[in-house]
Amino acid sequence: YKVLNSRYKLAAGIRFGMEKGWDILNLCVGSHEDFARLREITREALERGTIIVAAIDGDIPGGGYPAAYPGVISVDHDYLEDPLAIRPSNAASVCGHGVYVEARNAAGEVESFTGSSFASPHVTALLARVRPLFPEMNGGELLERCLESQPISPLKKTDSPR
């Protein structure tokens, strides 16, 4: 995988994924600014059939970029028991499991994290597992298919295991 920490590197990362022929790109980062290079490369990737899944930034109106671009599957976070569960969202295309996600921190220790950047990989994994069954579908169609076949609702915050 690649770590992309600027809007130019983000655009370069999307191009890299296209050049490698990857079907699905997971973007746990984004830009606060819409800019032509990122918009154009995102559009080009989508036109080639690449599914782009991007975490939203809840502090930015529209969720940030590329999550706000048409055709991109934008992801918000919620507490869902099943890591591959999804549910509709008002703020994004979909909500994925992104509360109390265990991952290693910079020191290599396991820690719990919360945020759309941790939900986005779960949604990407679900779409990657389902994509071979429906290769003719674009990202939006595939997401709808997943939502229709998986009516899972989030637990109430009081039901959280932590």
XYZ file of N, CA, C and O in Angstrom:
648
model
N 0.837 -1.182 0.000
C 0.000 0.000 0.000
C 0.870 1.228 0.000
O 2.063 1.173 0.230
N 0.268 2.359 -0.263
C 1.001 3.625 -0.290
C 0.399 4.572 0.731
O -0.799 4.605 0.926
N 1.239 5.346 1.399
C 0.776 6.385 2.307
C 0.850 7.708 1.557
O 1.899 8.076 1.039
N -0.285 8.387 1.497
C -0.383 9.607 0.706
C -0.735 10.765 1.629
O -1.801 10.780 2.214
N 0.155 11.726 1.772
C -0.061 12.776 2.758
C -0.181 14.179 2.159
O -0.025 15.149 2.867
N -0.431 14.284 0.888
C -0.706 15.591 0.301
C -1.679 15.383 -0.847
O -1.826 14.274 -1.356
N -2.325 16.454 -1.271
C -3.304 16.310 -2.342
C -2.656 15.868 -3.647
O -3.247 15.144 -4.432
N -1.411 16.271 -3.894
C -0.724 15.851 -5.112
C -0.353 14.372 -5.043
O -0.459 13.654 -6.027
N 0.081 13.936 -3.864
C 0.388 12.516 -3.696
C -0.886 11.685 -3.768
O -0.858 10.549 -4.240
N -1.995 12.236 -3.310
C -3.277 11.552 -3.393
C -3.647 11.323 -4.858
O -4.024 10.212 -5.252
N -3.521 12.338 -5.691
C -3.784 12.201 -7.126
C -2.808 11.198 -7.750
O -3.213 10.351 -8.561
N -1.545 11.264 -7.362
C -0.549 10.328 -7.888
C -0.875 8.896 -7.459
O -0.668 7.950 -8.223
N -1.388 8.734 -6.254
C -1.761 7.403 -5.768
C -2.915 6.803 -6.558
O -2.923 5.607 -6.853
N -3.886 7.631 -6.918
C -5.004 7.152 -7.741
C -4.482 6.743 -9.114
O -4.834 5.688 -9.637
N -3.606 7.553 -9.691
C -3.010 7.211 -10.987
C -2.224 5.900 -10.875
O -2.317 5.035 -11.744
N -1.456 5.734 -9.820
C -0.674 4.519 -9.602
C -1.599 3.300 -9.579
O -1.317 2.284 -10.225
N -2.704 3.389 -8.849
C -3.665 2.289 -8.785
C -4.260 1.965 -10.146
O -4.434 0.797 -10.502
N -4.562 3.007 -10.921
C -5.086 2.792 -12.280
C -4.046 2.097 -13.155
O -4.359 1.155 -13.879
N -2.809 2.578 -13.090
C -1.747 1.996 -13.911
C -1.494 0.538 -13.557
O -1.136 -0.259 -14.424
N -1.675 0.192 -12.296
C -1.503 -1.198 -11.858
C -2.709 -2.059 -12.205
O -2.676 -3.278 -12.067
N -3.807 -1.410 -12.611
C -5.012 -2.146 -12.972
C -5.847 -2.606 -11.785
O -6.643 -3.529 -11.905
N -5.684 -1.944 -10.661
C -6.445 -2.326 -9.474
C -7.919 -1.981 -9.672
O -8.271 -0.919 -10.172
N -8.791 -2.893 -9.260
C -10.236 -2.715 -9.407
C -10.822 -1.757 -8.385
O -11.794 -1.062 -8.665
N -10.265 -1.787 -7.186
C -10.822 -1.006 -6.080
C -9.687 -0.279 -5.363
O -8.661 -0.885 -5.046
N -9.893 1.012 -5.114
C -8.921 1.802 -4.368
C -9.551 2.265 -3.061
O -10.671 2.771 -3.058
N -8.843 2.090 -1.969
C -9.289 2.563 -0.665
C -8.479 3.800 -0.296
O -7.252 3.753 -0.260
N -9.171 4.903 -0.024
C -8.507 6.151 0.349
C -8.981 6.561 1.731
O -10.094 7.030 1.899
N -8.119 6.371 2.703
C -8.445 6.734 4.091
C -8.086 8.177 4.391
O -8.231 8.623 5.516
N -7.594 8.864 3.406
C -7.205 10.269 3.548
C -7.900 11.076 2.456
O -8.454 10.518 1.522
N -7.848 12.370 2.600
C -8.444 13.225 1.588
C -7.895 14.624 1.699
O -7.028 14.913 2.516
N -8.415 15.482 0.867
C -7.991 16.870 0.827
C -9.153 17.771 1.222
O -10.302 17.485 0.892
N -8.846 18.860 1.891
C -9.860 19.855 2.232
C -10.248 20.652 0.998
O -11.293 21.274 0.972
N -9.388 20.625 -0.018
C -9.596 21.460 -1.201
C -9.909 20.615 -2.430
O -9.280 19.587 -2.655
N -10.865 21.109 -3.212
C -11.118 20.547 -4.531
C -10.069 21.148 -5.462
O -9.844 22.349 -5.459
N -9.376 20.329 -6.222
C -8.454 20.892 -7.197
C -8.474 20.042 -8.459
O -8.789 18.848 -8.427
N -8.198 20.678 -9.570
C -8.419 20.105 -10.895
C -7.722 18.758 -11.093
O -8.327 17.814 -11.605
N -6.473 18.645 -10.688
C -5.718 17.402 -10.922
C -6.381 16.216 -10.220
O -6.521 15.143 -10.804
N -6.782 16.393 -8.981
C -7.432 15.311 -8.238
C -8.789 14.982 -8.853
O -9.144 13.811 -9.017
N -9.545 16.006 -9.202
C -10.865 15.810 -9.822
C -10.743 15.037 -11.130
O -11.485 14.083 -11.383
N -9.784 15.426 -11.971
C -9.606 14.792 -13.283
C -9.165 13.345 -13.166
O -9.682 12.466 -13.862
N -8.210 13.061 -12.300
C -7.717 11.686 -12.167
C -8.783 10.795 -11.535
O -8.911 9.619 -11.889
N -9.571 11.349 -10.629
C -10.669 10.580 -10.042
C -11.701 10.238 -11.105
O -12.145 9.086 -11.208
N -12.072 11.209 -11.910
C -13.040 10.977 -12.995
C -12.510 9.927 -13.965
O -13.222 9.007 -14.365
N -11.245 10.040 -14.329
C -10.632 9.085 -15.256
C -10.662 7.660 -14.679
O -10.991 6.698 -15.382
N -10.328 7.522 -13.416
C -10.343 6.195 -12.770
C -11.750 5.612 -12.763
O -11.944 4.428 -13.079
N -12.728 6.421 -12.417
C -14.109 5.946 -12.398
C -14.572 5.542 -13.797
O -15.251 4.519 -13.959
N -14.199 6.312 -14.806
C -14.569 5.984 -16.186
C -13.944 4.676 -16.646
O -14.518 3.955 -17.461
N -12.780 4.344 -16.102
C -12.115 3.078 -16.437
C -12.712 1.898 -15.660
O -12.278 0.764 -15.843
N -13.638 2.179 -14.761
C -14.278 1.107 -14.004
C -13.678 0.852 -12.636
O -14.070 -0.093 -11.951
N -12.736 1.670 -12.221
C -12.146 1.522 -10.888
C -13.151 2.008 -9.853
O -13.756 3.064 -10.014
N -13.332 1.235 -8.815
C -14.187 1.649 -7.698
C -13.295 2.396 -6.718
O -12.240 1.891 -6.309
N -13.709 3.599 -6.339
C -12.952 4.389 -5.371
C -13.791 4.533 -4.112
O -14.919 5.016 -4.159
N -13.224 4.080 -2.999
C -13.858 4.178 -1.693
C -13.035 5.179 -0.888
O -11.818 5.026 -0.769
N -13.691 6.218 -0.354
C -12.949 7.280 0.332
C -13.614 7.655 1.652
O -14.824 7.845 1.711
N -12.811 7.766 2.682
C -13.282 8.217 3.992
C -13.662 9.690 3.905
O -13.011 10.464 3.202
N -14.719 10.063 4.614
C -15.083 11.476 4.674
C -14.426 12.112 5.889
O -14.055 11.437 6.835
N -14.300 13.411 5.843
C -13.880 14.195 6.996
C -15.123 14.925 7.467
O -15.610 15.836 6.782
N -15.662 14.514 8.590
C -16.899 15.079 9.112
C -16.820 16.553 9.462
O -17.842 17.202 9.647
N -15.612 17.094 9.535
C -15.444 18.508 9.855
C -15.471 19.406 8.620
O -15.415 20.625 8.738
N -15.536 18.796 7.442
C -15.528 19.558 6.193
C -16.899 19.426 5.526
O -17.366 18.305 5.325
N -17.540 20.537 5.190
C -18.803 20.439 4.458
C -18.611 19.608 3.183
O -17.677 19.833 2.427
N -19.462 18.618 2.982
C -19.335 17.738 1.822
C -18.397 16.572 2.044
O -18.322 15.671 1.227
N -17.635 16.579 3.138
C -16.780 15.448 3.477
C -15.364 15.486 2.958
O -14.564 14.626 3.271
N -15.018 16.493 2.151
C -13.668 16.564 1.608
C -13.562 15.850 0.274
O -14.531 15.304 -0.246
N -12.354 15.849 -0.267
C -12.118 15.315 -1.610
C -11.058 14.230 -1.567
O -10.108 14.353 -0.811
N -11.247 13.145 -2.270
C -12.193 12.882 -3.349
C -13.555 12.341 -2.898
O -14.401 12.049 -3.746
N -13.791 12.213 -1.601
C -15.059 11.635 -1.130
C -16.287 12.365 -1.681
O -17.319 11.740 -1.922
N -16.180 13.667 -1.920
C -17.328 14.449 -2.379
C -17.571 14.364 -3.888
O -18.597 14.840 -4.366
N -16.662 13.764 -4.626
C -16.835 13.694 -6.083
C -17.912 12.678 -6.450
O -18.021 11.617 -5.824
N -18.688 12.979 -7.491
C -19.696 12.025 -7.967
C -19.051 10.699 -8.365
O -17.984 10.675 -8.971
N -19.689 9.616 -7.976
C -19.199 8.285 -8.328
C -18.290 7.661 -7.291
O -18.092 6.445 -7.286
N -17.713 8.473 -6.406
C -16.858 7.957 -5.341
C -17.759 7.462 -4.206
O -18.728 8.120 -3.836
N -17.443 6.304 -3.657
C -18.190 5.788 -2.511
C -17.591 6.415 -1.265
O -16.465 6.106 -0.872
N -18.336 7.338 -0.664
C -17.860 8.033 0.530
C -18.293 7.249 1.759
O -19.393 6.699 1.805
N -17.417 7.198 2.757
C -17.650 6.357 3.933
C -17.578 7.175 5.219
O -16.619 7.893 5.453
N -18.615 7.028 6.030
C -18.632 7.566 7.388
C -18.493 6.375 8.334
O -18.498 5.226 7.902
N -18.387 6.622 9.619
C -18.183 5.537 10.574
C -19.332 5.432 11.574
O -20.032 6.405 11.845
N -19.505 4.232 12.099
C -20.491 3.950 13.132
C -20.036 2.691 13.849
O -19.120 2.013 13.392
N -20.679 2.379 14.963
C -20.386 1.118 15.632
C -21.301 0.050 15.046
O -22.518 0.127 15.164
N -20.710 -0.930 14.382
C -21.432 -2.063 13.819
C -20.754 -3.328 14.330
O -19.522 -3.423 14.320
N -21.542 -4.285 14.785
C -20.954 -5.503 15.363
C -20.078 -6.261 14.372
O -19.009 -6.724 14.717
N -20.553 -6.414 13.155
C -19.826 -7.164 12.134
C -18.905 -6.198 11.387
O -19.368 -5.199 10.843
N -17.603 -6.483 11.320
C -16.688 -5.577 10.619
C -17.040 -5.364 9.149
O -16.667 -4.347 8.577
N -17.747 -6.301 8.534
C -18.123 -6.137 7.130
C -19.560 -5.653 6.968
O -20.101 -5.654 5.870
N -20.175 -5.245 8.057
C -21.532 -4.705 7.982
C -21.475 -3.271 7.464
O -20.508 -2.550 7.690
N -22.531 -2.885 6.773
C -22.674 -1.506 6.307
C -24.114 -1.077 6.540
O -24.993 -1.910 6.744
N -24.327 0.216 6.528
C -25.688 0.745 6.616
C -25.727 2.079 5.890
O -24.690 2.735 5.711
N -26.919 2.499 5.462
C -27.022 3.807 4.812
C -26.595 4.927 5.758
O -26.639 4.774 6.980
N -26.181 6.031 5.184
C -25.714 7.175 5.972
C -26.287 8.458 5.393
O -26.438 8.578 4.181
N -26.568 9.411 6.252
C -27.001 10.728 5.786
C -25.821 11.583 5.333
O -25.954 12.437 4.471
N -24.660 11.349 5.917
C -23.491 12.186 5.646
C -22.622 11.659 4.507
O -21.779 12.376 3.988
N -22.816 10.388 4.117
C -21.946 9.766 3.120
C -22.747 8.732 2.330
O -23.931 8.537 2.586
N -22.084 8.061 1.397
C -22.746 6.990 0.648
C -23.162 5.858 1.572
O -24.194 5.222 1.379
N -22.327 5.603 2.591
C -22.540 4.454 3.462
C -21.773 4.645 4.770
O -20.805 5.405 4.822
N -22.220 3.961 5.822
C -21.474 3.882 7.077
C -20.874 2.494 7.184
O -21.533 1.502 6.872
N -19.647 2.441 7.635
C -18.984 1.166 7.886
C -18.506 1.105 9.319
O -18.544 2.100 10.053
N -18.059 -0.077 9.715
C -17.556 -0.286 11.072
C -16.296 0.557 11.270
O -15.273 0.307 10.642
N -16.393 1.564 12.138
C -15.249 2.442 12.356
C -15.167 2.978 13.767
O -14.587 4.036 14.005
N -15.766 2.257 14.718
C -15.714 2.655 16.121
C -15.080 1.506 16.902
O -15.472 0.352 16.746
N -14.087 1.822 17.713
C -13.345 0.826 18.491
C -12.684 -0.212 17.580
O -12.760 -1.410 17.813
N -12.026 0.258 16.536
C -11.307 -0.627 15.629
C -9.898 -0.812 16.180
O -9.180 0.160 16.406
N -9.525 -2.052 16.402
C -8.194 -2.319 16.930
C -7.170 -2.317 15.799
O -7.357 -2.953 14.772
N -6.113 -1.563 16.018
C -5.025 -1.468 15.049
C -3.749 -1.117 15.814
O -3.808 -0.719 16.980
N -2.647 -1.242 15.158
C -1.370 -0.906 15.806
C -1.088 0.589 15.654
O -1.295 1.159 14.600
N -0.611 1.191 16.731
C -0.225 2.597 16.685
C 1.216 2.703 16.184
O 1.837 1.694 15.839
N 1.757 3.915 16.165
C 3.108 4.142 15.638
C 4.173 3.376 16.421
O 5.217 3.024 15.870
N 3.902 3.084 17.689
C 4.855 2.341 18.513
C 4.691 0.826 18.356
O 5.408 0.057 18.975
N 3.716 0.409 17.538
C 3.498 -1.014 17.319
C 2.569 -1.670 18.324
O 2.372 -2.876 18.301
N 1.985 -0.871 19.212
C 1.074 -1.412 20.219
C -0.353 -1.395 19.694
O -0.746 -0.502 18.948
N -1.150 -2.395 20.105
C -2.548 -2.454 19.694
C -3.331 -1.414 20.482
O -3.178 -1.286 21.695
N -4.139 -0.669 19.776
C -4.924 0.414 20.357
C -6.282 0.445 19.658
O -6.428 -0.062 18.554
N -7.276 1.044 20.301
C -8.591 1.221 19.679
C -8.663 2.590 19.023
O -8.297 3.589 19.628
N -9.169 2.612 17.789
C -9.300 3.851 17.042
C -10.738 4.012 16.566
O -11.460 3.026 16.401
N -11.129 5.246 16.329
C -12.469 5.549 15.819
C -12.347 6.588 14.715
O -11.575 7.533 14.835
N -13.119 6.395 13.640
C -13.164 7.383 12.561
C -13.458 6.752 11.220
O -13.372 5.531 11.049
N -13.791 7.596 10.275
C -14.110 7.105 8.938
C -12.883 6.501 8.246
O -13.024 5.626 7.390
N -11.689 6.931 8.635
C -10.476 6.341 8.060
C -10.325 4.876 8.450
O -9.636 4.121 7.766
N -10.965 4.476 9.531
C -10.933 3.076 9.959
C -12.135 2.306 9.424
O -12.113 1.084 9.347
N -13.188 3.012 9.038
C -14.368 2.371 8.437
C -14.157 2.092 6.956
O -14.618 1.075 6.423
N -13.471 2.978 6.274
C -13.270 2.860 4.831
C -12.652 1.520 4.412
O -13.125 0.899 3.456
N -11.622 1.011 5.087
C -11.065 -0.289 4.682
C -12.065 -1.439 4.833
O -12.032 -2.388 4.058
N -12.956 -1.345 5.828
C -13.963 -2.394 5.998
C -14.935 -2.408 4.820
O -15.299 -3.468 4.306
N -15.361 -1.228 4.382
C -16.264 -1.130 3.231
C -15.542 -1.614 1.971
O -16.103 -2.357 1.160
N -14.290 -1.225 1.814
C -13.498 -1.668 0.673
C -13.380 -3.187 0.656
O -13.524 -3.821 -0.402
N -13.143 -3.790 1.814
C -13.025 -5.251 1.897
C -14.325 -5.936 1.486
O -14.310 -6.930 0.759
N -15.455 -5.396 1.937
C -16.743 -5.967 1.557
C -16.923 -5.903 0.044
O -17.286 -6.897 -0.603
N -16.672 -4.742 -0.552
C -16.834 -4.593 -1.996
C -15.868 -5.493 -2.766
O -16.228 -6.071 -3.799
N -14.650 -5.657 -2.259
C -13.671 -6.530 -2.918
C -14.120 -7.987 -2.876
O -13.888 -8.736 -3.833
N -14.789 -8.384 -1.803
C -15.281 -9.765 -1.707
C -16.462 -10.005 -2.635
O -16.642 -11.099 -3.141
N -17.273 -8.987 -2.874
C -18.489 -9.141 -3.672
C -18.236 -8.861 -5.159
O -18.910 -9.411 -6.023
N -17.264 -8.036 -5.470
C -17.008 -7.629 -6.857
C -16.879 -8.788 -7.838
O -17.431 -8.724 -8.936
N -16.174 -9.889 -7.512
C -16.060 -10.992 -8.486
C -17.414 -11.624 -8.854
O -17.544 -12.208 -9.926
N -18.402 -11.493 -7.997
C -19.727 -12.048 -8.279
C -20.516 -11.189 -9.256
O -21.423 -11.678 -9.932
N -20.193 -9.899 -9.301
C -20.912 -8.938 -10.145
C -19.923 -8.017 -10.866
O -19.936 -6.801 -10.655
N -19.055 -8.572 -11.706
C -17.996 -7.746 -12.322
C -18.520 -6.654 -13.249
O -17.810 -5.684 -13.511
N -19.760 -6.789 -13.707
C -20.311 -5.792 -14.627
C -20.830 -4.552 -13.902
O -21.103 -3.535 -14.541
N -20.956 -4.619 -12.585
C -21.515 -3.492 -11.825
C -20.464 -2.436 -11.537
O -19.306 -2.751 -11.264
N -20.895 -1.170 -11.558
C -20.005 -0.094 -11.113
C -20.068 -0.022 -9.584
O -20.833 -0.763 -8.942
N -19.303 0.865 -8.994
C -19.235 0.951 -7.542
C -20.572 1.240 -6.885
O -20.929 0.623 -5.883
N -21.322 2.183 -7.435
C -22.622 2.539 -6.868
C -23.600 1.378 -6.920
O -24.331 1.118 -5.957
N -23.624 0.670 -8.037
C -24.511 -0.489 -8.175
C -24.120 -1.595 -7.213
O -24.976 -2.240 -6.585
N -22.831 -1.822 -7.086
C -22.334 -2.857 -6.179
C -22.674 -2.513 -4.730
O -23.104 -3.379 -3.959
N -22.513 -1.249 -4.380
C -22.854 -0.809 -3.032
C -24.343 -1.009 -2.760
O -24.728 -1.512 -1.699
N -25.198 -0.634 -3.714
C -26.644 -0.840 -3.556
C -26.971 -2.309 -3.357
O -27.789 -2.665 -2.517
N -26.316 -3.158 -4.125
C -26.530 -4.609 -3.996
C -26.164 -5.067 -2.590
O -26.888 -5.852 -1.979
N -25.068 -4.585 -2.071
C -24.637 -4.945 -0.714
C -25.622 -4.431 0.330
O -25.964 -5.146 1.277
N -26.082 -3.205 0.167
C -27.041 -2.633 1.123
C -28.358 -3.401 1.110
O -28.951 -3.646 2.168
N -28.810 -3.807 -0.068
C -30.066 -4.550 -0.179
C -29.980 -5.926 0.474
O -30.949 -6.402 1.055
N -28.835 -6.562 0.371
C -28.705 -7.930 0.873
C -28.211 -7.993 2.312
O -28.076 -9.070 2.870
N -27.963 -6.850 2.934
C -27.388 -6.843 4.267
C -28.070 -5.803 5.139
O -27.455 -4.811 5.509
N -29.324 -6.014 5.469
C -30.016 -5.015 6.301
C -29.579 -5.101 7.761
O -30.199 -5.753 8.582
N -28.484 -4.435 8.072
C -27.936 -4.458 9.424
C -28.023 -3.065 10.007
O -27.645 -2.095 9.377
N -28.525 -2.966 11.219
C -28.601 -1.659 11.864
C -27.532 -1.562 12.940
O -27.145 -2.557 13.524
N -27.053 -0.359 13.205
C -26.003 -0.192 14.217
C -26.563 -0.398 15.620
O -27.756 -0.251 15.850
N -25.687 -0.762 16.519
C -26.073 -0.831 17.923
C -26.227 0.574 18.461
O -25.604 1.507 17.978
N -27.039 0.725 19.481
C -27.115 2.025 20.149
C -25.811 2.248 20.893
O -25.152 1.303 21.314
N -25.429 3.477 21.060
C -24.180 3.775 21.750
C -24.112 3.125 23.132
O -23.066 2.716 23.567
N -25.262 2.988 23.787
C -25.282 2.352 25.109
C -25.028 0.851 25.028
O -24.681 0.226 26.009
N -25.191 0.250 23.832
C -24.958 -1.176 23.653
C -23.511 -1.489 23.317
O -23.131 -2.631 23.198
N -22.709 -0.460 23.136
C -21.321 -0.637 22.746
C -20.592 -1.512 23.754
O -20.799 -1.381 24.959
N -19.707 -2.389 23.281
C -19.002 -3.278 24.205
C -17.938 -2.593 25.034
O -17.346 -3.206 25.897
N -17.656 -1.337 24.809
C -16.585 -0.646 25.543
C -17.159 0.427 26.428
O -18.093 1.044 26.190
